[in-house]
mmCIF file of C-alpha atoms and ligand atoms in Angstrom:
data_model
loop_
_atom_site.group_PDB
_atom_site.id
_atom_site.type_symbol
_atom_site.label_atom_id
_atom_site.label_comp_id
_atom_site.label_asym_id
_atom_site.label_seq_id
_atom_site.Cartn_x
_atom_site.Cartn_y
_atom_site.Cartn_z
ATOM 1 C CA MET A 577 19.017 9.059 -8.409
ATOM 2 C CA LYS A 578 16.253 8.251 -9.046
ATOM 3 C CA THR A 579 15.746 5.407 -11.680
ATOM 4 C CA LEU A 580 13.021 5.563 -14.628
ATOM 5 C CA VAL A 581 11.506 3.035 -16.407
ATOM 6 C CA LEU A 582 9.987 3.210 -19.610
ATOM 7 C CA CYS A 583 8.406 0.190 -19.857
ATOM 8 C CA ASN A 584 5.015 -1.771 -22.157
ATOM 9 C CA GLN A 585 4.947 -4.834 -23.807
ATOM 10 C CA LYS A 586 3.299 -3.292 -26.399
ATOM 11 C CA GLY A 587 6.274 -3.058 -29.192
ATOM 12 C CA GLY A 588 6.394 0.964 -30.882
ATOM 13 C CA VAL A 589 4.493 3.058 -28.534
ATOM 14 C CA GLY A 590 6.851 5.331 -28.477
ATOM 15 C CA LYS A 591 9.295 4.711 -25.413
ATOM 16 C CA SER A 592 12.539 4.702 -26.624
ATOM 17 C CA ALA A 593 11.264 8.749 -27.943
ATOM 18 C CA VAL A 594 10.134 9.201 -25.060
ATOM 19 C CA ALA A 595 13.061 8.209 -23.093
ATOM 20 C CA THR A 596 14.870 9.960 -25.705
ATOM 21 C CA LEU A 597 13.270 13.424 -24.893
ATOM 22 C CA LEU A 598 13.604 12.878 -21.256
ATOM 23 C CA ALA A 599 17.157 12.334 -21.246
ATOM 24 C CA HIS A 600 18.182 15.135 -23.893
ATOM 25 C CA HIS A 601 15.198 17.345 -21.465
ATOM 26 C CA LEU A 602 17.053 17.266 -17.543
ATOM 27 C CA ALA A 603 19.990 17.507 -18.660
ATOM 28 C CA GLN A 604 19.586 21.404 -20.277
ATOM 29 C CA ARG A 605 18.236 21.530 -17.163
ATOM 30 C CA GLY A 606 21.490 20.653 -15.665
ATOM 31 C CA ARG A 607 20.814 16.842 -14.184
ATOM 32 C CA ARG A 608 23.123 14.864 -14.415
ATOM 33 C CA VAL A 609 21.710 11.616 -16.234
ATOM 34 C CA LEU A 610 22.905 8.020 -17.033
ATOM 35 C CA ALA A 611 20.657 6.570 -19.463
ATOM 36 C CA ILE A 612 20.943 3.389 -20.191
ATOM 37 C CA ASP A 613 20.019 0.922 -23.413
ATOM 38 C CA LEU A 614 17.934 -2.957 -22.177
ATOM 39 C CA ASP A 615 16.460 -2.395 -25.711
ATOM 40 C CA HIS A 616 19.558 -4.248 -28.693
ATOM 41 C CA GLN A 617 16.909 -2.174 -31.073
ATOM 42 C CA ALA A 618 19.328 0.117 -29.565
ATOM 43 C CA ASN A 619 16.285 2.783 -30.489
ATOM 44 C CA PHE A 620 17.928 4.425 -26.863
ATOM 45 C CA THR A 621 20.986 4.462 -27.902
ATOM 46 C CA LYS A 622 21.181 5.516 -31.708
ATOM 47 C CA PRO A 623 19.642 8.938 -31.762
ATOM 48 C CA LEU A 624 21.519 9.778 -28.013
ATOM 49 C CA ARG A 625 25.021 8.377 -29.281
ATOM 50 C CA LEU A 626 24.574 10.391 -33.288
ATOM 51 C CA SER A 627 23.827 13.950 -30.181
ATOM 52 C CA GLY A 628 26.584 14.085 -29.354
ATOM 53 C CA ARG A 629 25.524 14.462 -26.427
ATOM 54 C CA ALA A 630 26.545 11.800 -24.224
ATOM 55 C CA ALA A 631 29.424 9.947 -23.078
ATOM 56 C CA ILE A 632 28.944 6.537 -24.175
ATOM 57 C CA THR A 633 30.698 3.453 -21.830
ATOM 58 C CA ALA A 634 33.067 1.501 -23.615
ATOM 59 C CA PHE A 635 30.726 -2.025 -22.538
ATOM 60 C CA ALA A 636 26.649 -2.798 -23.287
ATOM 61 C CA ALA A 637 24.594 -2.935 -21.224
ATOM 62 C CA ASP A 638 24.402 -7.094 -20.291
ATOM 63 C CA ALA A 639 27.846 -5.829 -18.215
ATOM 64 C CA LEU A 640 25.546 -4.257 -15.562
ATOM 65 C CA LEU A 641 23.136 -7.401 -15.303
ATOM 66 C CA THR A 642 25.947 -9.915 -16.063
ATOM 67 C CA GLY A 643 29.235 -8.888 -13.816
ATOM 68 C CA THR A 644 31.012 -5.296 -12.096
ATOM 69 C CA PRO A 645 31.347 -3.307 -14.669
ATOM 70 C CA PRO A 646 34.070 -1.072 -14.819
ATOM 71 C CA PRO A 647 34.204 2.557 -13.378
ATOM 72 C CA LEU A 648 31.636 4.965 -16.494
ATOM 73 C CA PRO A 649 33.118 7.997 -17.336
ATOM 74 C CA ASP A 650 33.063 10.566 -14.869
ATOM 75 C CA LYS A 651 30.464 13.205 -17.404
ATOM 76 C CA PRO A 652 27.346 14.838 -16.541
ATOM 77 C CA PHE A 653 25.825 12.675 -19.460
ATOM 78 C CA VAL A 654 26.932 8.594 -19.850
ATOM 79 C CA LEU A 655 24.847 6.412 -21.688
ATOM 80 C CA VAL A 656 25.191 2.363 -21.776
ATOM 81 C CA PRO A 657 24.600 1.663 -24.844
ATOM 82 C CA GLY A 658 22.412 -1.453 -26.190
ATOM 83 C CA ASP A 659 23.775 -4.140 -28.265
ATOM 84 C CA ARG A 660 22.354 -7.788 -29.447
ATOM 85 C CA ALA A 661 24.071 -9.496 -25.849
ATOM 86 C CA LEU A 662 21.518 -8.654 -24.475
ATOM 87 C CA LEU A 663 19.283 -10.857 -26.094
ATOM 88 C CA GLY A 664 21.404 -14.036 -24.544
ATOM 89 C CA LEU A 665 20.290 -13.133 -21.157
ATOM 90 C CA GLU A 666 16.991 -14.474 -21.393
ATOM 91 C CA ARG A 667 18.234 -17.939 -22.520
ATOM 92 C CA GLN A 668 20.332 -17.961 -19.052
ATOM 93 C CA PRO A 669 16.944 -18.397 -16.501
ATOM 94 C CA ALA A 670 19.933 -20.674 -13.912
ATOM 95 C CA LEU A 671 21.019 -16.480 -13.458
ATOM 96 C CA HIS A 672 18.458 -14.869 -13.612
ATOM 97 C CA THR A 673 18.559 -13.689 -9.930
ATOM 98 C CA PRO A 674 22.113 -12.656 -9.586
ATOM 99 C CA PHE A 675 21.595 -10.557 -12.915
ATOM 100 C CA ALA A 676 18.961 -9.059 -11.228
ATOM 101 C CA ARG A 677 21.066 -8.393 -7.796
ATOM 102 C CA SER A 678 24.253 -7.108 -9.948
ATOM 103 C CA PHE A 679 21.649 -4.473 -11.761
ATOM 104 C CA ARG A 680 20.772 -2.982 -8.764
ATOM 105 C CA ALA A 681 24.093 -2.924 -7.034
ATOM 106 C CA PHE A 682 25.225 -1.784 -10.309
ATOM 107 C CA LEU A 683 22.111 1.803 -9.659
ATOM 108 C CA VAL A 684 23.093 2.139 -6.408
ATOM 109 C CA ALA A 685 27.110 2.071 -6.766
ATOM 110 C CA ALA A 686 26.097 4.974 -9.765
ATOM 111 C CA ARG A 687 23.563 6.650 -7.089
ATOM 112 C CA ASP A 688 25.839 9.401 -5.926
ATOM 113 C CA ALA A 689 26.927 10.572 -9.583
ATOM 114 C CA PHE A 690 23.566 11.204 -11.541
ATOM 115 C CA ASP A 691 20.499 12.729 -10.356
ATOM 116 C CA VAL A 692 19.157 10.337 -12.166
ATOM 117 C CA CYS A 693 18.783 7.551 -13.939
ATOM 118 C CA ILE A 694 16.499 6.374 -17.347
ATOM 119 C CA ILE A 695 16.258 3.022 -18.613
ATOM 120 C CA ASP A 696 14.700 2.121 -21.702
ATOM 121 C CA THR A 697 13.461 -1.046 -22.131
ATOM 122 C CA ASN A 698 12.808 -3.575 -24.954
ATOM 123 C CA PRO A 699 9.415 -5.288 -25.830
ATOM 124 C CA ASN A 700 9.412 -8.579 -24.203
ATOM 125 C CA PRO A 701 8.408 -9.037 -20.758
ATOM 126 C CA ASP A 702 12.414 -11.060 -19.640
ATOM 127 C CA ILE A 703 14.748 -10.611 -17.382
ATOM 128 C CA ARG A 704 15.626 -7.078 -18.652
ATOM 129 C CA VAL A 705 12.301 -5.820 -17.838
ATOM 130 C CA ILE A 706 12.257 -7.667 -14.336
ATOM 131 C CA ALA A 707 15.514 -6.546 -13.763
ATOM 132 C CA ALA A 708 15.142 -2.660 -14.718
ATOM 133 C CA LEU A 709 11.812 -2.923 -12.269
ATOM 134 C CA ALA A 710 12.761 -5.060 -9.306
ATOM 135 C CA SER A 711 15.189 -1.786 -8.924
ATOM 136 C CA ALA A 712 13.520 1.360 -10.135
ATOM 137 C CA ASP A 713 11.328 4.256 -8.487
ATOM 138 C CA TYR A 714 9.311 5.077 -10.826
ATOM 139 C CA VAL A 715 7.501 3.453 -14.385
ATOM 140 C CA LEU A 716 5.863 5.573 -17.314
ATOM 141 C CA SER A 717 4.505 3.331 -19.359
ATOM 142 C CA PRO A 718 3.702 5.051 -23.215
ATOM 143 C CA ILE A 719 0.088 3.668 -24.830
ATOM 144 C CA GLN A 720 -1.007 4.736 -27.759
ATOM 145 C CA LEU A 721 -4.470 5.454 -28.675
ATOM 146 C CA ASN A 722 -5.215 2.319 -30.802
ATOM 147 C CA GLN A 723 -8.103 -0.455 -28.979
ATOM 148 C CA GLU A 724 -5.120 -2.898 -28.672
ATOM 149 C CA ALA A 725 -3.421 -0.592 -26.862
ATOM 150 C CA MET A 726 -6.319 0.218 -24.172
ATOM 151 C CA ASP A 727 -6.562 -3.959 -24.095
ATOM 152 C CA GLY A 728 -2.757 -4.253 -23.140
ATOM 153 C CA VAL A 729 -2.996 -1.361 -20.520
ATOM 154 C CA SER A 730 -4.614 -4.368 -17.719
ATOM 155 C CA GLY A 731 -2.208 -6.647 -19.006
ATOM 156 C CA LEU A 732 1.131 -3.862 -17.977
ATOM 157 C CA LEU A 733 -0.452 -4.045 -14.679
ATOM 158 C CA ASN A 734 -1.682 -7.818 -14.505
ATOM 159 C CA HIS A 735 0.890 -9.146 -16.302
ATOM 160 C CA ASP A 736 1.424 -12.919 -14.692
ATOM 161 C CA ARG A 737 5.982 -12.023 -14.704
ATOM 162 C CA VAL A 738 5.970 -8.378 -15.401
ATOM 163 C CA GLY A 739 3.214 -6.600 -13.812
ATOM 164 C CA LEU A 740 3.753 -3.323 -12.409
ATOM 165 C CA ARG A 741 0.999 -4.785 -9.872
ATOM 166 C CA LYS A 742 3.103 -7.903 -8.784
ATOM 167 C CA ILE A 743 6.656 -6.868 -9.258
ATOM 168 C CA LYS A 744 5.541 -3.984 -6.556
ATOM 169 C CA ALA A 745 4.295 -6.113 -3.971
ATOM 170 C CA VAL A 746 7.125 -9.301 -4.869
ATOM 171 C CA LEU A 747 9.902 -7.339 -5.739
ATOM 172 C CA ASN A 748 10.086 -3.756 -4.986
ATOM 173 C CA PRO A 749 7.453 -1.702 -3.060
ATOM 174 C CA LYS A 750 9.021 1.100 -3.563
ATOM 175 C CA LEU A 751 8.762 1.376 -7.335
ATOM 176 C CA ALA A 752 5.967 4.078 -8.722
ATOM 177 C CA LEU A 753 3.652 4.057 -11.496
ATOM 178 C CA ILE A 754 4.132 7.949 -12.023
ATOM 179 C CA GLY A 755 1.381 6.908 -15.371
ATOM 180 C CA LEU A 756 0.462 6.096 -18.271
ATOM 181 C CA LEU A 757 1.206 8.761 -21.479
ATOM 182 C CA PRO A 758 -0.547 8.720 -24.198
ATOM 183 C CA THR A 759 1.440 8.575 -27.480
ATOM 184 C CA MET A 760 1.460 9.194 -31.054
ATOM 185 C CA VAL A 761 -1.650 10.812 -30.191
ATOM 186 C CA GLU A 762 -4.132 11.931 -34.442
ATOM 187 C CA PRO A 763 -7.231 13.910 -33.516
ATOM 188 C CA THR A 764 -9.580 11.548 -35.244
ATOM 189 C CA PRO A 765 -13.049 10.573 -33.982
ATOM 190 C CA PHE A 766 -11.372 6.955 -32.716
ATOM 191 C CA GLN A 767 -8.708 8.406 -31.072
ATOM 192 C CA LYS A 768 -10.477 11.173 -29.464
ATOM 193 C CA ALA A 769 -12.954 8.472 -28.024
ATOM 194 C CA ASN A 770 -10.025 6.417 -26.455
ATOM 195 C CA PHE A 771 -9.221 9.568 -24.517
ATOM 196 C CA LEU A 772 -12.098 9.454 -23.085
ATOM 197 C CA GLN A 773 -11.910 6.186 -22.308
ATOM 198 C CA VAL A 774 -8.312 5.504 -20.922
ATOM 199 C CA VAL A 775 -9.118 9.013 -18.960
ATOM 200 C CA GLN A 776 -12.218 7.694 -17.491
ATOM 201 C CA GLN A 777 -11.003 4.370 -16.568
ATOM 202 C CA TYR A 778 -7.917 4.958 -15.249
ATOM 203 C CA HIS A 779 -8.464 7.831 -14.540
ATOM 204 C CA PRO A 780 -5.754 7.671 -11.883
ATOM 205 C CA LEU A 781 -3.144 6.364 -14.241
ATOM 206 C CA MET A 782 -3.310 9.287 -16.228
ATOM 207 C CA ILE A 783 -0.721 12.198 -15.529
ATOM 208 C CA ARG A 784 -2.021 16.045 -14.231
ATOM 209 C CA ILE A 785 -0.120 18.759 -16.124
ATOM 210 C CA GLY A 786 -2.606 21.541 -15.315
ATOM 211 C CA ALA A 787 -6.918 21.334 -13.445
ATOM 212 C CA GLY A 788 -8.476 21.459 -15.789
ATOM 213 C CA PRO A 789 -10.980 18.658 -16.939
ATOM 214 C CA GLY A 790 -8.792 17.473 -20.037
ATOM 215 C CA ALA A 791 -4.997 18.508 -18.952
ATOM 216 C CA PHE A 792 -3.216 15.794 -19.010
ATOM 217 C CA ALA A 793 0.127 14.879 -20.189
ATOM 218 C CA SER A 794 -0.013 13.486 -23.740
ATOM 219 C CA ILE A 795 2.111 12.755 -27.056
ATOM 220 C CA PRO A 796 1.183 14.241 -29.773
ATOM 221 C CA ARG A 797 1.831 12.381 -33.154
ATOM 222 C CA ARG A 798 4.414 14.940 -34.602
ATOM 223 C CA SER A 799 6.438 13.513 -37.746
ATOM 224 C CA CYS A 800 9.760 16.225 -36.380
ATOM 225 C CA ILE A 801 9.166 13.498 -33.154
ATOM 226 C CA ALA A 802 10.408 10.833 -35.560
ATOM 227 C CA GLU A 803 13.274 12.561 -37.651
ATOM 228 C CA ALA A 804 14.874 13.973 -34.392
ATOM 229 C CA GLN A 805 14.762 10.597 -32.934
ATOM 230 C CA ALA A 806 16.362 9.320 -36.847
ATOM 231 C CA GLU A 807 19.263 12.380 -36.646
ATOM 232 C CA GLY A 808 19.875 12.152 -33.522
ATOM 233 C CA ALA A 809 19.264 15.670 -32.954
ATOM 234 C CA VAL A 810 17.767 17.189 -30.056
ATOM 235 C CA LEU A 811 14.325 18.794 -31.023
ATOM 236 C CA TRP A 812 13.667 21.800 -29.599
ATOM 237 C CA GLU A 813 17.193 22.886 -31.076
ATOM 238 C CA MET A 814 15.828 22.533 -35.002
ATOM 239 C CA LYS A 815 16.136 24.891 -37.231
ATOM 240 C CA LYS A 816 12.803 23.958 -38.575
ATOM 241 C CA THR A 817 9.913 25.896 -36.476
ATOM 242 C CA ALA A 818 7.458 22.731 -36.812
ATOM 243 C CA ALA A 819 10.059 21.471 -34.253
ATOM 244 C CA ARG A 820 10.182 23.785 -32.310
ATOM 245 C CA ASP A 821 6.221 24.135 -32.555
ATOM 246 C CA ALA A 822 5.955 20.297 -31.351
ATOM 247 C CA TRP A 823 8.530 20.394 -28.819
ATOM 248 C CA ARG A 824 6.162 24.086 -27.320
ATOM 249 C CA GLU A 825 2.768 21.426 -27.528
ATOM 250 C CA ILE A 826 4.692 18.764 -25.403
ATOM 251 C CA GLU A 827 7.127 20.643 -23.118
ATOM 252 C CA SER A 828 4.797 20.703 -20.386
ATOM 253 C CA SER A 829 4.093 17.051 -20.388
ATOM 254 C CA VAL A 830 7.572 16.254 -20.742
ATOM 255 C CA ALA A 831 8.539 18.792 -17.911
ATOM 256 C CA ARG A 832 5.958 17.297 -15.522
ATOM 257 C CA ILE A 833 7.518 13.681 -15.656
ATOM 258 C CA GLY A 834 11.049 15.177 -15.482
ATOM 259 C CA ASP A 835 9.873 16.725 -12.183
ATOM 260 C CA ILE A 836 7.875 13.938 -10.512
ATOM 261 C CA VAL A 837 10.985 11.704 -11.132
ATOM 262 C CA THR A 838 13.599 14.396 -9.781
ATOM 263 C CA GLY A 839 11.169 15.609 -7.146
ATOM 264 C CA ALA A 840 10.791 18.315 -8.342
ATOM 265 C CA ALA A 841 7.025 18.158 -8.454
ATOM 266 C CA SER A 842 4.187 18.143 -6.443
ATOM 267 C CA THR A 843 3.546 14.518 -4.940
ATOM 268 C CA THR A 844 -0.191 14.684 -5.023
ATOM 269 C CA ASN A 845 -0.452 12.807 -9.118
ATOM 270 C CA ARG A 846 2.180 9.680 -8.056
ATOM 271 C CA LYS A 847 0.821 9.116 -4.454
ATOM 272 C CA GLU A 848 -2.599 8.157 -6.750
ATOM 273 C CA ALA A 849 -1.052 6.983 -9.836
ATOM 274 C CA ALA A 850 1.622 4.328 -7.050
ATOM 275 C CA ASP A 851 -1.958 3.150 -4.556
ATOM 276 C CA ALA A 852 -3.712 2.870 -7.368
ATOM 277 C CA ALA A 853 -0.764 0.720 -9.285
ATOM 278 C CA ALA A 854 -1.151 -1.381 -5.601
ATOM 279 C CA THR A 855 -5.508 -2.032 -5.437
HETATM 280 N N1 ATP B 955 5.101 11.124 -31.030
HETATM 281 C C1 ATP B 955 5.210 10.846 -32.030
HETATM 282 N N2 ATP B 955 4.911 10.654 -33.405
HETATM 283 C C2 ATP B 955 5.516 10.921 -34.341
HETATM 284 N N3 ATP B 955 6.385 9.158 -34.700
HETATM 285 C C3 ATP B 955 7.129 8.817 -33.247
HETATM 286 C C4 ATP B 955 6.448 9.735 -32.404
HETATM 287 N N4 ATP B 955 6.763 8.910 -31.025
HETATM 288 C C5 ATP B 955 7.748 8.389 -31.817
HETATM 289 N N5 ATP B 955 7.474 8.304 -33.042
HETATM 290 C C6 ATP B 955 8.105 7.029 -33.456
HETATM 291 O O1 ATP B 955 7.328 5.560 -34.182
HETATM 292 C C7 ATP B 955 8.462 4.656 -33.784
HETATM 293 C C8 ATP B 955 8.218 3.886 -32.814
HETATM 294 O O2 ATP B 955 8.788 4.518 -31.247
HETATM 295 P P1 ATP B 955 9.411 3.856 -30.265
HETATM 296 O O3 ATP B 955 11.157 3.827 -30.962
HETATM 297 O O4 ATP B 955 9.441 5.129 -29.973
HETATM 298 O O5 ATP B 955 8.964 3.005 -30.088
HETATM 299 P P2 ATP B 955 9.070 1.910 -28.655
HETATM 300 O O6 ATP B 955 7.885 1.613 -27.796
HETATM 301 O O7 ATP B 955 10.169 2.580 -28.688
HETATM 302 O O8 ATP B 955 8.912 0.230 -29.871
HETATM 303 P P3 ATP B 955 9.735 -0.846 -29.180
HETATM 304 O O9 ATP B 955 9.042 -1.144 -28.488
HETATM 305 O O10 ATP B 955 9.606 -1.815 -30.354
HETATM 306 O O11 ATP B 955 11.099 -0.575 -28.591
HETATM 307 C C9 ATP B 955 9.357 5.389 -34.280
HETATM 308 O O12 ATP B 955 9.628 5.285 -35.791
HETATM 309 C C10 ATP B 955 9.873 6.885 -33.706
HETATM 310 O O13 ATP B 955 10.545 7.856 -34.211
HETATM 311 MG MG1 MG B 956 11.828 0.931 -28.030
#
């Protein structure tokens, strides 16, 4: 099992929406998917619950940090839901190290039953995010192309508690940054200029989906993506033409990320990104 964490301290950048798309995509491709929602807002839990596709554990994700949870259902697509108890974990600093250890032990125990584990995180840099990053194989950072979010990319790499360089150096040398995924991209001159700026400034962190100069993974802003998220629909199965069009636009980006996590993609971009995160 390979573990992917969706992470960015910025709120509302599309972490949960991308986690949901990836989980459905990989399940559809026949991968055994374990979905974990570490966010008490439960925006990964809600769409997966509504979709009816995942078996949902009776316990919430805080149990993965606080002790030994009961066995997981023997199903190919399982969700450990988020709930408000997750909020209490940060307030128990003396237990943070045991929390991270329990989470890691849980992932090790689940490793033969699933191909991929997708973890959605909360935006505040707390023990949930640290525990996830400390045990994951991959991290993916959705970003928005506004100035504030772009300024935040440096924090993503260098934050003193959850910065990816620090986590990699101190807690988890195997952690590989798949890269930055611009989301909710709009065809405005402002966003186009920001896209160029991200590509220039963080070139090795962009996710290649082809050979062309602008061929990097990204997700446009489409109302049907928000609708799929709100209704628990699987985007490419929605009746609207707009939804199928949106899926066609994003499929290569979602598939590329899925291929990297499952080991089906070439490692070139992955190595570049890992090297960039390490320097
Ligand atoms: N590509 C998209 N096009 C249109 N709407 C989107 C897109 N991606 C996400 N959204 C919507 O934007 C809002 C924020 O997205 P999402 O919840 O995925 O962000 P998040 O990073 O998980 O937020 P948080 O930091 O609060 O967890 C949601 O209402 C979601 O449905
Ligand atoms: Mg979210």
